[in-house]
Amino acid sequence: MFNSTSESPSVLKIAVTASFIAALAFSPLAIAEEQHDHGKASKEVTGEVVDMMCYVDHNATGDKHAACGTKCIKGGGPVGIVENGKAYLVVGEHKPINDALADSCGKTVTLKGKLAERGGIAMLENAEIVKK
């Protein structure tokens, strides 16, 4: 059953060697993907705080919409910031930042965070308020 002259140890050595080579070959790809996820660019945005539901639906901005937008943001609606016509969805560090921004709806603020974009949607994550 276990013959010392059999080819099994050689096959085992080849399999282990092949696995090791494959791991070495693919490890840079895994590291690159990890850095891509965590290497997001830091961005500072100065613009108007908006209630994203009404902004996207009917371009609601400014003082005329501030009271309604504040109510929607406090109610949990998505909050955003619009700078030079570009809208960013805004989130805090793995949680909504609505409470901190609700009373600034319709006003200009400066936020800083990590920029993420996918499918035409821009998001400022881990956002913090630089200037109200």
Tab-separated table of N, CA, C and O in Angstrom:
chain	number	residue	atom	x	y	z
A	1	MET	N	0.818	-1.184	0.000
A	1	MET	CA	0.000	0.000	0.000
A	1	MET	C	0.864	1.252	0.000
A	1	MET	O	0.666	2.128	-0.826
A	2	PHE	N	1.805	1.389	0.937
A	2	PHE	CA	2.715	2.523	0.953
A	2	PHE	C	4.095	2.030	0.581
A	2	PHE	O	4.862	1.561	1.396
A	3	ASN	N	4.419	2.167	-0.638
A	3	ASN	CA	5.695	1.710	-1.149
A	3	ASN	C	6.648	2.905	-1.182
A	3	ASN	O	6.323	3.960	-1.699
A	4	SER	N	7.822	2.735	-0.664
A	4	SER	CA	8.776	3.833	-0.596
A	4	SER	C	9.287	4.230	-1.975
A	4	SER	O	9.853	5.294	-2.141
A	5	THR	N	9.096	3.376	-2.970
A	5	THR	CA	9.569	3.711	-4.307
A	5	THR	C	8.457	4.290	-5.173
A	5	THR	O	8.674	4.551	-6.338
A	6	SER	N	7.280	4.507	-4.597
A	6	SER	CA	6.178	5.012	-5.412
A	6	SER	C	6.409	6.487	-5.775
A	6	SER	O	7.245	7.167	-5.201
A	7	GLU	N	5.590	6.966	-6.689
A	7	GLU	CA	5.708	8.322	-7.192
A	7	GLU	C	4.954	9.335	-6.324
A	7	GLU	O	5.021	10.524	-6.581
A	8	SER	N	4.238	8.907	-5.294
A	8	SER	CA	3.415	9.802	-4.490
A	8	SER	C	4.205	10.955	-3.870
A	8	SER	O	3.757	12.093	-3.940
A	9	PRO	N	5.351	10.727	-3.261
A	9	PRO	CA	6.073	11.870	-2.698
A	9	PRO	C	6.440	12.890	-3.783
A	9	PRO	O	6.394	14.086	-3.555
A	10	SER	N	6.770	12.473	-4.953
A	10	SER	CA	7.116	13.407	-6.022
A	10	SER	C	5.886	14.196	-6.445
A	10	SER	O	5.969	15.405	-6.682
A	11	VAL	N	4.746	13.542	-6.554
A	11	VAL	CA	3.518	14.226	-6.918
A	11	VAL	C	3.148	15.231	-5.832
A	11	VAL	O	2.748	16.361	-6.126
A	12	LEU	N	3.312	14.828	-4.588
A	12	LEU	CA	3.026	15.723	-3.476
A	12	LEU	C	3.956	16.940	-3.508
A	12	LEU	O	3.511	18.074	-3.336
A	13	LYS	N	5.223	16.722	-3.747
A	13	LYS	CA	6.180	17.837	-3.825
A	13	LYS	C	5.812	18.785	-4.970
A	13	LYS	O	5.879	19.995	-4.825
A	14	ILE	N	5.409	18.228	-6.091
A	14	ILE	CA	5.032	19.048	-7.240
A	14	ILE	C	3.775	19.860	-6.915
A	14	ILE	O	3.698	21.050	-7.222
A	15	ALA	N	2.811	19.239	-6.252
A	15	ALA	CA	1.572	19.936	-5.895
A	15	ALA	C	1.842	21.076	-4.922
A	15	ALA	O	1.300	22.185	-5.073
A	16	VAL	N	2.672	20.818	-3.915
A	16	VAL	CA	3.004	21.859	-2.932
A	16	VAL	C	3.770	22.994	-3.611
A	16	VAL	O	3.493	24.176	-3.396
A	17	THR	N	4.713	22.646	-4.464
A	17	THR	CA	5.497	23.655	-5.177
A	17	THR	C	4.606	24.495	-6.084
A	17	THR	O	4.711	25.721	-6.130
A	18	ALA	N	3.703	23.843	-6.794
A	18	ALA	CA	2.792	24.564	-7.685
A	18	ALA	C	1.877	25.504	-6.892
A	18	ALA	O	1.629	26.649	-7.307
A	19	SER	N	1.398	25.042	-5.761
A	19	SER	CA	0.548	25.882	-4.914
A	19	SER	C	1.320	27.091	-4.398
A	19	SER	O	0.804	28.215	-4.369
A	20	PHE	N	2.550	26.880	-4.003
A	20	PHE	CA	3.392	27.964	-3.496
A	20	PHE	C	3.655	29.001	-4.596
A	20	PHE	O	3.547	30.203	-4.371
A	21	ILE	N	3.963	28.525	-5.794
A	21	ILE	CA	4.215	29.433	-6.922
A	21	ILE	C	2.947	30.223	-7.261
A	21	ILE	O	3.006	31.423	-7.518
A	22	ALA	N	1.807	29.558	-7.256
A	22	ALA	CA	0.548	30.240	-7.543
A	22	ALA	C	0.259	31.317	-6.494
A	22	ALA	O	-0.180	32.423	-6.827
A	23	ALA	N	0.521	30.994	-5.234
A	23	ALA	CA	0.293	31.970	-4.167
A	23	ALA	C	1.202	33.186	-4.352
A	23	ALA	O	0.766	34.328	-4.186
A	24	LEU	N	2.442	32.957	-4.713
A	24	LEU	CA	3.365	34.070	-4.954
A	24	LEU	C	2.930	34.898	-6.162
A	24	LEU	O	3.037	36.121	-6.164
A	25	ALA	N	2.435	34.228	-7.177
A	25	ALA	CA	2.030	34.928	-8.400
A	25	ALA	C	0.803	35.803	-8.171
A	25	ALA	O	0.705	36.896	-8.731
A	26	PHE	N	-0.146	35.350	-7.360
A	26	PHE	CA	-1.396	36.086	-7.179
A	26	PHE	C	-1.391	37.025	-5.979
A	26	PHE	O	-2.282	37.864	-5.856
A	27	SER	N	-0.425	36.942	-5.085
A	27	SER	CA	-0.414	37.811	-3.912
A	27	SER	C	-0.305	39.297	-4.267
A	27	SER	O	-0.954	40.115	-3.623
A	28	PRO	N	0.461	39.708	-5.284
A	28	PRO	CA	0.457	41.143	-5.622
A	28	PRO	C	-0.922	41.639	-6.047
A	28	PRO	O	-1.279	42.787	-5.779
A	29	LEU	N	-1.713	40.782	-6.700
A	29	LEU	CA	-3.057	41.188	-7.098
A	29	LEU	C	-3.945	41.415	-5.875
A	29	LEU	O	-4.729	42.351	-5.836
A	30	ALA	N	-3.816	40.564	-4.885
A	30	ALA	CA	-4.605	40.718	-3.660
A	30	ALA	C	-4.198	41.984	-2.914
A	30	ALA	O	-5.047	42.721	-2.411
A	31	ILE	N	-2.908	42.265	-2.870
A	31	ILE	CA	-2.428	43.477	-2.197
A	31	ILE	C	-2.903	44.714	-2.946
A	31	ILE	O	-3.342	45.690	-2.353
A	32	ALA	N	-2.850	44.684	-4.279
A	32	ALA	CA	-3.304	45.821	-5.080
A	32	ALA	C	-4.786	46.085	-4.857
A	32	ALA	O	-5.209	47.234	-4.740
A	33	GLU	N	-5.595	45.050	-4.785
A	33	GLU	CA	-7.033	45.220	-4.555
A	33	GLU	C	-7.273	45.822	-3.174
A	33	GLU	O	-8.103	46.697	-3.013
A	34	GLU	N	-6.530	45.364	-2.174
A	34	GLU	CA	-6.688	45.892	-0.819
A	34	GLU	C	-6.319	47.367	-0.782
A	34	GLU	O	-7.012	48.180	-0.198
A	35	GLN	N	-5.229	47.745	-1.442
A	35	GLN	CA	-4.826	49.140	-1.461
A	35	GLN	C	-5.828	49.977	-2.240
A	35	GLN	O	-6.070	51.124	-1.911
A	36	HIS	N	-6.427	49.418	-3.281
A	36	HIS	CA	-7.417	50.157	-4.070
A	36	HIS	C	-8.617	50.527	-3.203
A	36	HIS	O	-9.110	51.639	-3.266
A	37	ASP	N	-9.065	49.603	-2.379
A	37	ASP	CA	-10.213	49.870	-1.521
A	37	ASP	C	-9.900	50.907	-0.453
A	37	ASP	O	-10.737	51.725	-0.114
A	38	HIS	N	-8.692	50.849	0.091
A	38	HIS	CA	-8.361	51.723	1.205
A	38	HIS	C	-7.548	52.934	0.785
A	38	HIS	O	-7.299	53.809	1.597
A	39	GLY	N	-7.146	53.024	-0.460
A	39	GLY	CA	-6.329	54.130	-0.922
A	39	GLY	C	-7.147	55.225	-1.576
A	39	GLY	O	-6.693	55.848	-2.517
A	40	LYS	N	-8.340	55.488	-1.085
A	40	LYS	CA	-9.206	56.506	-1.669
A	40	LYS	C	-8.625	57.887	-1.410
A	40	LYS	O	-8.042	58.143	-0.369
A	41	ALA	N	-8.829	58.773	-2.376
A	41	ALA	CA	-8.287	60.118	-2.287
A	41	ALA	C	-9.056	60.949	-1.269
A	41	ALA	O	-10.280	60.897	-1.204
A	42	SER	N	-8.323	61.726	-0.502
A	42	SER	CA	-8.941	62.661	0.425
A	42	SER	C	-9.414	63.868	-0.381
A	42	SER	O	-8.753	64.305	-1.319
A	43	LYS	N	-10.595	64.377	-0.040
A	43	LYS	CA	-11.155	65.496	-0.798
A	43	LYS	C	-11.839	66.456	0.155
A	43	LYS	O	-12.505	66.057	1.100
A	44	GLU	N	-11.667	67.738	-0.128
A	44	GLU	CA	-12.360	68.782	0.614
A	44	GLU	C	-13.368	69.411	-0.336
A	44	GLU	O	-13.025	69.771	-1.462
A	45	VAL	N	-14.619	69.505	0.105
A	45	VAL	CA	-15.702	70.020	-0.732
A	45	VAL	C	-16.379	71.176	-0.009
A	45	VAL	O	-16.751	71.044	1.155
A	46	THR	N	-16.536	72.285	-0.711
A	46	THR	CA	-17.271	73.433	-0.178
A	46	THR	C	-18.497	73.625	-1.057
A	46	THR	O	-18.376	73.825	-2.264
A	47	GLY	N	-19.665	73.522	-0.446
A	47	GLY	CA	-20.890	73.655	-1.222
A	47	GLY	C	-22.110	73.700	-0.331
A	47	GLY	O	-22.009	73.779	0.894
A	48	GLU	N	-23.263	73.601	-0.959
A	48	GLU	CA	-24.533	73.682	-0.248
A	48	GLU	C	-24.971	72.309	0.245
A	48	GLU	O	-24.965	71.336	-0.511
A	49	VAL	N	-25.375	72.237	1.506
A	49	VAL	CA	-25.927	71.004	2.072
A	49	VAL	C	-27.341	70.843	1.538
A	49	VAL	O	-28.137	71.793	1.572
A	50	VAL	N	-27.641	69.646	1.024
A	50	VAL	CA	-28.963	69.379	0.446
A	50	VAL	C	-29.534	68.064	0.957
A	50	VAL	O	-28.807	67.171	1.371
A	51	ASP	N	-30.852	68.007	0.905
A	51	ASP	CA	-31.583	66.758	1.121
A	51	ASP	C	-31.539	66.055	-0.242
A	51	ASP	O	-32.097	66.565	-1.214
A	52	MET	N	-30.865	64.929	-0.339
A	52	MET	CA	-30.635	64.282	-1.632
A	52	MET	C	-31.924	63.817	-2.302
A	52	MET	O	-32.012	63.812	-3.528
A	53	MET	N	-32.936	63.428	-1.541
A	53	MET	CA	-34.187	62.972	-2.155
A	53	MET	C	-34.820	64.093	-2.980
A	53	MET	O	-35.163	63.904	-4.147
A	54	CYS	N	-34.982	65.262	-2.378
A	54	CYS	CA	-35.620	66.380	-3.085
A	54	CYS	C	-34.684	66.998	-4.118
A	54	CYS	O	-35.139	67.465	-5.156
A	55	TYR	N	-33.385	66.980	-3.848
A	55	TYR	CA	-32.439	67.538	-4.811
A	55	TYR	C	-32.468	66.733	-6.116
A	55	TYR	O	-32.576	67.292	-7.196
A	56	VAL	N	-32.406	65.416	-6.000
A	56	VAL	CA	-32.409	64.566	-7.198
A	56	VAL	C	-33.777	64.595	-7.869
A	56	VAL	O	-33.883	64.662	-9.093
A	57	ASP	N	-34.851	64.594	-7.086
A	57	ASP	CA	-36.197	64.545	-7.639
A	57	ASP	C	-36.603	65.832	-8.361
A	57	ASP	O	-37.084	65.795	-9.484
A	58	HIS	N	-36.394	66.984	-7.700
A	58	HIS	CA	-36.843	68.228	-8.324
A	58	HIS	C	-35.902	69.407	-8.085
A	58	HIS	O	-36.326	70.553	-8.025
A	59	ASN	N	-34.610	69.117	-7.961
A	59	ASN	CA	-33.558	70.135	-7.865
A	59	ASN	C	-33.804	71.145	-6.751
A	59	ASN	O	-33.538	72.339	-6.890
A	60	ALA	N	-34.314	70.664	-5.619
A	60	ALA	CA	-34.622	71.547	-4.491
A	60	ALA	C	-33.336	71.986	-3.795
A	60	ALA	O	-32.565	71.154	-3.311
A	61	THR	N	-33.110	73.306	-3.769
A	61	THR	CA	-31.917	73.872	-3.131
A	61	THR	C	-32.274	75.209	-2.507
A	61	THR	O	-33.366	75.740	-2.704
A	62	GLY	N	-31.346	75.782	-1.789
A	62	GLY	CA	-31.454	77.142	-1.277
A	62	GLY	C	-32.374	77.318	-0.091
A	62	GLY	O	-32.894	76.355	0.476
A	63	ASP	N	-32.567	78.595	0.259
A	63	ASP	CA	-33.377	78.957	1.423
A	63	ASP	C	-34.829	78.494	1.307
A	63	ASP	O	-35.455	78.159	2.306
A	64	LYS	N	-35.354	78.482	0.090
A	64	LYS	CA	-36.753	78.078	-0.105
A	64	LYS	C	-37.002	76.634	0.328
A	64	LYS	O	-38.112	76.287	0.710
A	65	HIS	N	-35.963	75.823	0.259
A	65	HIS	CA	-36.120	74.404	0.597
A	65	HIS	C	-35.451	74.036	1.918
A	65	HIS	O	-35.515	72.891	2.349
A	66	ALA	N	-34.830	74.977	2.590
A	66	ALA	CA	-34.050	74.672	3.797
A	66	ALA	C	-34.881	74.010	4.899
A	66	ALA	O	-34.449	73.018	5.500
A	67	ALA	N	-36.070	74.543	5.180
A	67	ALA	CA	-36.896	73.981	6.266
A	67	ALA	C	-37.336	72.561	5.935
A	67	ALA	O	-37.257	71.660	6.779
A	68	CYS	N	-37.798	72.344	4.711
A	68	CYS	CA	-38.219	71.004	4.284
A	68	CYS	C	-37.029	70.047	4.278
A	68	CYS	O	-37.115	68.929	4.760
A	69	GLY	N	-35.900	70.515	3.736
A	69	GLY	CA	-34.698	69.684	3.669
A	69	GLY	C	-34.185	69.303	5.044
A	69	GLY	O	-33.787	68.163	5.278
A	70	THR	N	-34.216	70.261	5.960
A	70	THR	CA	-33.788	69.984	7.336
A	70	THR	C	-34.652	68.888	7.950
A	70	THR	O	-34.146	67.960	8.591
A	71	LYS	N	-35.957	68.995	7.742
A	71	LYS	CA	-36.894	67.993	8.266
A	71	LYS	C	-36.605	66.614	7.672
A	71	LYS	O	-36.580	65.604	8.383
A	72	CYS	N	-36.376	66.554	6.362
A	72	CYS	CA	-36.089	65.272	5.698
A	72	CYS	C	-34.774	64.665	6.179
A	72	CYS	O	-34.675	63.461	6.417
A	73	ILE	N	-33.753	65.510	6.329
A	73	ILE	CA	-32.441	65.016	6.776
A	73	ILE	C	-32.540	64.510	8.217
A	73	ILE	O	-32.014	63.449	8.545
A	74	LYS	N	-33.223	65.269	9.087
A	74	LYS	CA	-33.401	64.825	10.482
A	74	LYS	C	-34.211	63.535	10.543
A	74	LYS	O	-34.026	62.725	11.447
A	75	GLY	N	-35.101	63.339	9.556
A	75	GLY	CA	-35.907	62.124	9.501
A	75	GLY	C	-35.162	60.915	8.940
A	75	GLY	O	-35.721	59.833	8.846
A	76	GLY	N	-33.920	61.111	8.551
A	76	GLY	CA	-33.116	59.987	8.073
A	76	GLY	C	-32.907	59.939	6.574
A	76	GLY	O	-32.274	59.016	6.062
A	77	GLY	N	-33.428	60.930	5.852
A	77	GLY	CA	-33.200	60.984	4.412
A	77	GLY	C	-31.726	61.216	4.114
A	77	GLY	O	-31.006	61.793	4.934
A	78	PRO	N	-31.264	60.786	2.954
A	78	PRO	CA	-29.842	60.956	2.639
A	78	PRO	C	-29.460	62.429	2.504
A	78	PRO	O	-30.204	63.228	1.941
A	79	VAL	N	-28.303	62.767	3.048
A	79	VAL	CA	-27.799	64.133	3.001
A	79	VAL	C	-26.671	64.200	1.976
A	79	VAL	O	-25.931	63.233	1.772
A	80	GLY	N	-26.566	65.347	1.321
A	80	GLY	CA	-25.517	65.531	0.331
A	80	GLY	C	-24.981	66.937	0.365
A	80	GLY	O	-25.453	67.789	1.120
A	81	ILE	N	-23.990	67.161	-0.476
A	81	ILE	CA	-23.417	68.492	-0.646
A	81	ILE	C	-23.224	68.697	-2.140
A	81	ILE	O	-22.832	67.771	-2.852
A	82	VAL	N	-23.553	69.898	-2.616
A	82	VAL	CA	-23.435	70.219	-4.037
A	82	VAL	C	-22.387	71.315	-4.197
A	82	VAL	O	-22.517	72.399	-3.614
A	83	GLU	N	-21.361	71.000	-4.969
A	83	GLU	CA	-20.280	71.949	-5.243
A	83	GLU	C	-20.175	72.130	-6.754
A	83	GLU	O	-19.920	71.161	-7.478
A	84	ASN	N	-20.383	73.349	-7.223
A	84	ASN	CA	-20.274	73.659	-8.660
A	84	ASN	C	-21.090	72.687	-9.518
A	84	ASN	O	-20.607	72.202	-10.544
A	85	GLY	N	-22.296	72.374	-9.090
A	85	GLY	CA	-23.178	71.508	-9.864
A	85	GLY	C	-22.941	70.017	-9.694
A	85	GLY	O	-23.688	69.206	-10.228
A	86	LYS	N	-21.924	69.610	-8.963
A	86	LYS	CA	-21.658	68.185	-8.717
A	86	LYS	C	-22.143	67.834	-7.322
A	86	LYS	O	-21.767	68.468	-6.344
A	87	ALA	N	-23.001	66.814	-7.249
A	87	ALA	CA	-23.573	66.381	-5.969
A	87	ALA	C	-22.795	65.200	-5.404
A	87	ALA	O	-22.389	64.306	-6.142
A	88	TYR	N	-22.587	65.221	-4.104
A	88	TYR	CA	-21.918	64.140	-3.381
A	88	TYR	C	-22.851	63.648	-2.280
A	88	TYR	O	-23.366	64.463	-1.502
A	89	LEU	N	-23.050	62.351	-2.206
A	89	LEU	CA	-23.720	61.753	-1.063
A	89	LEU	C	-22.729	61.841	0.089
A	89	LEU	O	-21.533	61.595	-0.102
A	90	VAL	N	-23.180	62.192	1.285
A	90	VAL	CA	-22.268	62.396	2.415
A	90	VAL	C	-22.612	61.420	3.537
A	90	VAL	O	-23.764	61.335	3.961
A	91	VAL	N	-21.596	60.692	4.005
A	91	VAL	CA	-21.755	59.797	5.152
A	91	VAL	C	-20.587	60.009	6.113
A	91	VAL	O	-19.497	60.391	5.706
A	92	GLY	N	-20.859	59.773	7.374
A	92	GLY	CA	-19.807	59.877	8.387
A	92	GLY	C	-18.961	58.622	8.386
A	92	GLY	O	-18.931	57.859	7.414
A	93	GLU	N	-18.293	58.390	9.484
A	93	GLU	CA	-17.437	57.212	9.591
A	93	GLU	C	-18.299	55.992	9.913
A	93	GLU	O	-18.604	55.712	11.063
A	94	HIS	N	-18.724	55.295	8.862
A	94	HIS	CA	-19.575	54.096	8.946
A	94	HIS	C	-20.916	54.365	9.626
A	94	HIS	O	-21.492	53.479	10.241
A	95	LYS	N	-21.391	55.600	9.533
A	95	LYS	CA	-22.698	55.949	10.087
A	95	LYS	C	-23.164	57.241	9.427
A	95	LYS	O	-22.357	58.010	8.902
A	96	PRO	N	-24.466	57.505	9.476
A	96	PRO	CA	-24.967	58.759	8.902
A	96	PRO	C	-24.398	59.979	9.631
A	96	PRO	O	-24.058	59.914	10.811
A	97	ILE	N	-24.310	61.077	8.903
A	97	ILE	CA	-23.838	62.336	9.486
A	97	ILE	C	-24.986	63.351	9.512
A	97	ILE	O	-24.785	64.549	9.659
A	98	ASN	N	-26.205	62.843	9.376
A	98	ASN	CA	-27.399	63.673	9.270
A	98	ASN	C	-27.558	64.661	10.420
A	98	ASN	O	-27.858	65.827	10.194
A	99	ASP	N	-27.406	64.201	11.662
A	99	ASP	CA	-27.629	65.079	12.816
A	99	ASP	C	-26.702	66.288	12.789
A	99	ASP	O	-27.114	67.396	13.130
A	100	ALA	N	-25.472	66.082	12.374
A	100	ALA	CA	-24.495	67.177	12.353
A	100	ALA	C	-24.751	68.165	11.220
A	100	ALA	O	-24.371	69.331	11.316
A	101	LEU	N	-25.398	67.708	10.129
A	101	LEU	CA	-25.580	68.574	8.960
A	101	LEU	C	-27.006	69.092	8.760
A	101	LEU	O	-27.214	70.004	7.963
A	102	ALA	N	-27.974	68.534	9.446
A	102	ALA	CA	-29.379	68.876	9.196
A	102	ALA	C	-29.656	70.374	9.289
A	102	ALA	O	-30.310	70.946	8.411
A	103	ASP	N	-29.172	71.028	10.316
A	103	ASP	CA	-29.442	72.450	10.493
A	103	ASP	C	-28.668	73.330	9.507
A	103	ASP	O	-28.899	74.542	9.450
A	104	SER	N	-27.766	72.731	8.739
A	104	SER	CA	-27.013	73.479	7.723
A	104	SER	C	-27.628	73.334	6.338
A	104	SER	O	-27.059	73.823	5.355
A	105	CYS	N	-28.774	72.672	6.229
A	105	CYS	CA	-29.409	72.483	4.928
A	105	CYS	C	-29.695	73.844	4.290
A	105	CYS	O	-30.213	74.748	4.933
A	106	GLY	N	-29.296	73.989	3.032
A	106	GLY	CA	-29.473	75.245	2.316
A	106	GLY	C	-28.337	76.223	2.517
A	106	GLY	O	-28.308	77.279	1.904
A	107	LYS	N	-27.390	75.872	3.386
A	107	LYS	CA	-26.250	76.751	3.673
A	107	LYS	C	-24.971	76.161	3.090
A	107	LYS	O	-24.887	74.966	2.790
A	108	THR	N	-23.950	76.988	2.956
A	108	THR	CA	-22.655	76.562	2.443
A	108	THR	C	-21.770	76.113	3.591
A	108	THR	O	-21.615	76.830	4.583
A	109	VAL	N	-21.210	74.922	3.457
A	109	VAL	CA	-20.277	74.372	4.437
A	109	VAL	C	-19.092	73.768	3.694
A	109	VAL	O	-19.142	73.549	2.488
A	110	THR	N	-18.033	73.475	4.451
A	110	THR	CA	-16.874	72.776	3.906
A	110	THR	C	-16.752	71.449	4.645
A	110	THR	O	-16.740	71.416	5.872
A	111	LEU	N	-16.683	70.371	3.867
A	111	LEU	CA	-16.526	69.026	4.417
A	111	LEU	C	-15.242	68.415	3.875
A	111	LEU	O	-14.810	68.737	2.764
A	112	LYS	N	-14.674	67.507	4.645
A	112	LYS	CA	-13.488	66.779	4.211
A	112	LYS	C	-13.744	65.299	4.441
A	112	LYS	O	-14.291	64.917	5.474
A	113	GLY	N	-13.376	64.478	3.465
A	113	GLY	CA	-13.548	63.040	3.596
A	113	GLY	C	-12.858	62.303	2.481
A	113	GLY	O	-12.058	62.872	1.737
A	114	LYS	N	-13.161	61.028	2.358
A	114	LYS	CA	-12.591	60.179	1.310
A	114	LYS	C	-13.580	60.100	0.161
A	114	LYS	O	-14.753	59.804	0.360
A	115	LEU	N	-13.095	60.338	-1.043
A	115	LEU	CA	-13.941	60.321	-2.230
A	115	LEU	C	-14.052	58.908	-2.780
A	115	LEU	O	-13.052	58.227	-2.989
A	116	ALA	N	-15.285	58.474	-3.001
A	116	ALA	CA	-15.555	57.186	-3.648
A	116	ALA	C	-16.577	57.438	-4.745
A	116	ALA	O	-17.547	58.176	-4.535
A	117	GLU	N	-16.352	56.857	-5.909
A	117	GLU	CA	-17.287	57.016	-7.029
A	117	GLU	C	-17.519	55.664	-7.682
A	117	GLU	O	-16.589	54.897	-7.882
A	118	ARG	N	-18.784	55.392	-7.993
A	118	ARG	CA	-19.133	54.154	-8.678
A	118	ARG	C	-20.481	54.344	-9.355
A	118	ARG	O	-21.402	54.891	-8.781
A	119	GLY	N	-20.573	53.913	-10.588
A	119	GLY	CA	-21.836	53.952	-11.308
A	119	GLY	C	-22.426	55.343	-11.448
A	119	GLY	O	-23.637	55.496	-11.455
A	120	GLY	N	-21.588	56.346	-11.517
A	120	GLY	CA	-22.068	57.712	-11.668
A	120	GLY	C	-22.432	58.401	-10.361
A	120	GLY	O	-22.857	59.544	-10.364
A	121	ILE	N	-22.279	57.713	-9.240
A	121	ILE	CA	-22.602	58.298	-7.936
A	121	ILE	C	-21.301	58.636	-7.220
A	121	ILE	O	-20.407	57.793	-7.107
A	122	ALA	N	-21.211	59.866	-6.733
A	122	ALA	CA	-20.040	60.295	-5.961
A	122	ALA	C	-20.428	60.339	-4.486
A	122	ALA	O	-21.520	60.790	-4.134
A	123	MET	N	-19.525	59.851	-3.640
A	123	MET	CA	-19.801	59.829	-2.207
A	123	MET	C	-18.582	60.344	-1.452
A	123	MET	O	-17.448	60.004	-1.773
A	124	LEU	N	-18.839	61.175	-0.466
A	124	LEU	CA	-17.805	61.632	0.443
A	124	LEU	C	-18.015	60.865	1.739
A	124	LEU	O	-18.984	61.089	2.459
A	125	GLU	N	-17.125	59.896	1.990
A	125	GLU	CA	-17.295	59.054	3.185
A	125	GLU	C	-16.304	59.452	4.264
A	125	GLU	O	-15.320	60.123	3.993
A	126	ASN	N	-16.586	59.019	5.468
A	126	ASN	CA	-15.799	59.419	6.645
A	126	ASN	C	-15.723	60.945	6.721
A	126	ASN	O	-14.698	61.511	7.086
A	127	ALA	N	-16.817	61.584	6.319
A	127	ALA	CA	-16.841	63.039	6.230
A	127	ALA	C	-16.824	63.686	7.598
A	127	ALA	O	-17.394	63.172	8.557
A	128	GLU	N	-16.142	64.798	7.643
A	128	GLU	CA	-16.135	65.619	8.854
A	128	GLU	C	-16.294	67.070	8.438
A	128	GLU	O	-15.874	67.475	7.358
A	129	ILE	N	-16.901	67.845	9.305
A	129	ILE	CA	-17.159	69.245	9.012
A	129	ILE	C	-15.897	70.047	9.295
A	129	ILE	O	-15.356	69.993	10.390
A	130	VAL	N	-15.439	70.776	8.270
A	130	VAL	CA	-14.268	71.637	8.419
A	130	VAL	C	-14.718	73.035	8.791
A	130	VAL	O	-14.135	73.660	9.671
A	131	LYS	N	-15.779	73.510	8.128
A	131	LYS	CA	-16.256	74.883	8.371
A	131	LYS	C	-17.753	74.971	8.090
A	131	LYS	O	-18.220	74.557	7.049
A	132	LYS	N	-18.491	75.503	9.061
A	132	LYS	CA	-19.933	75.742	8.872
A	132	LYS	C	-20.157	77.178	8.487
A	132	LYS	O	-19.469	78.060	8.854
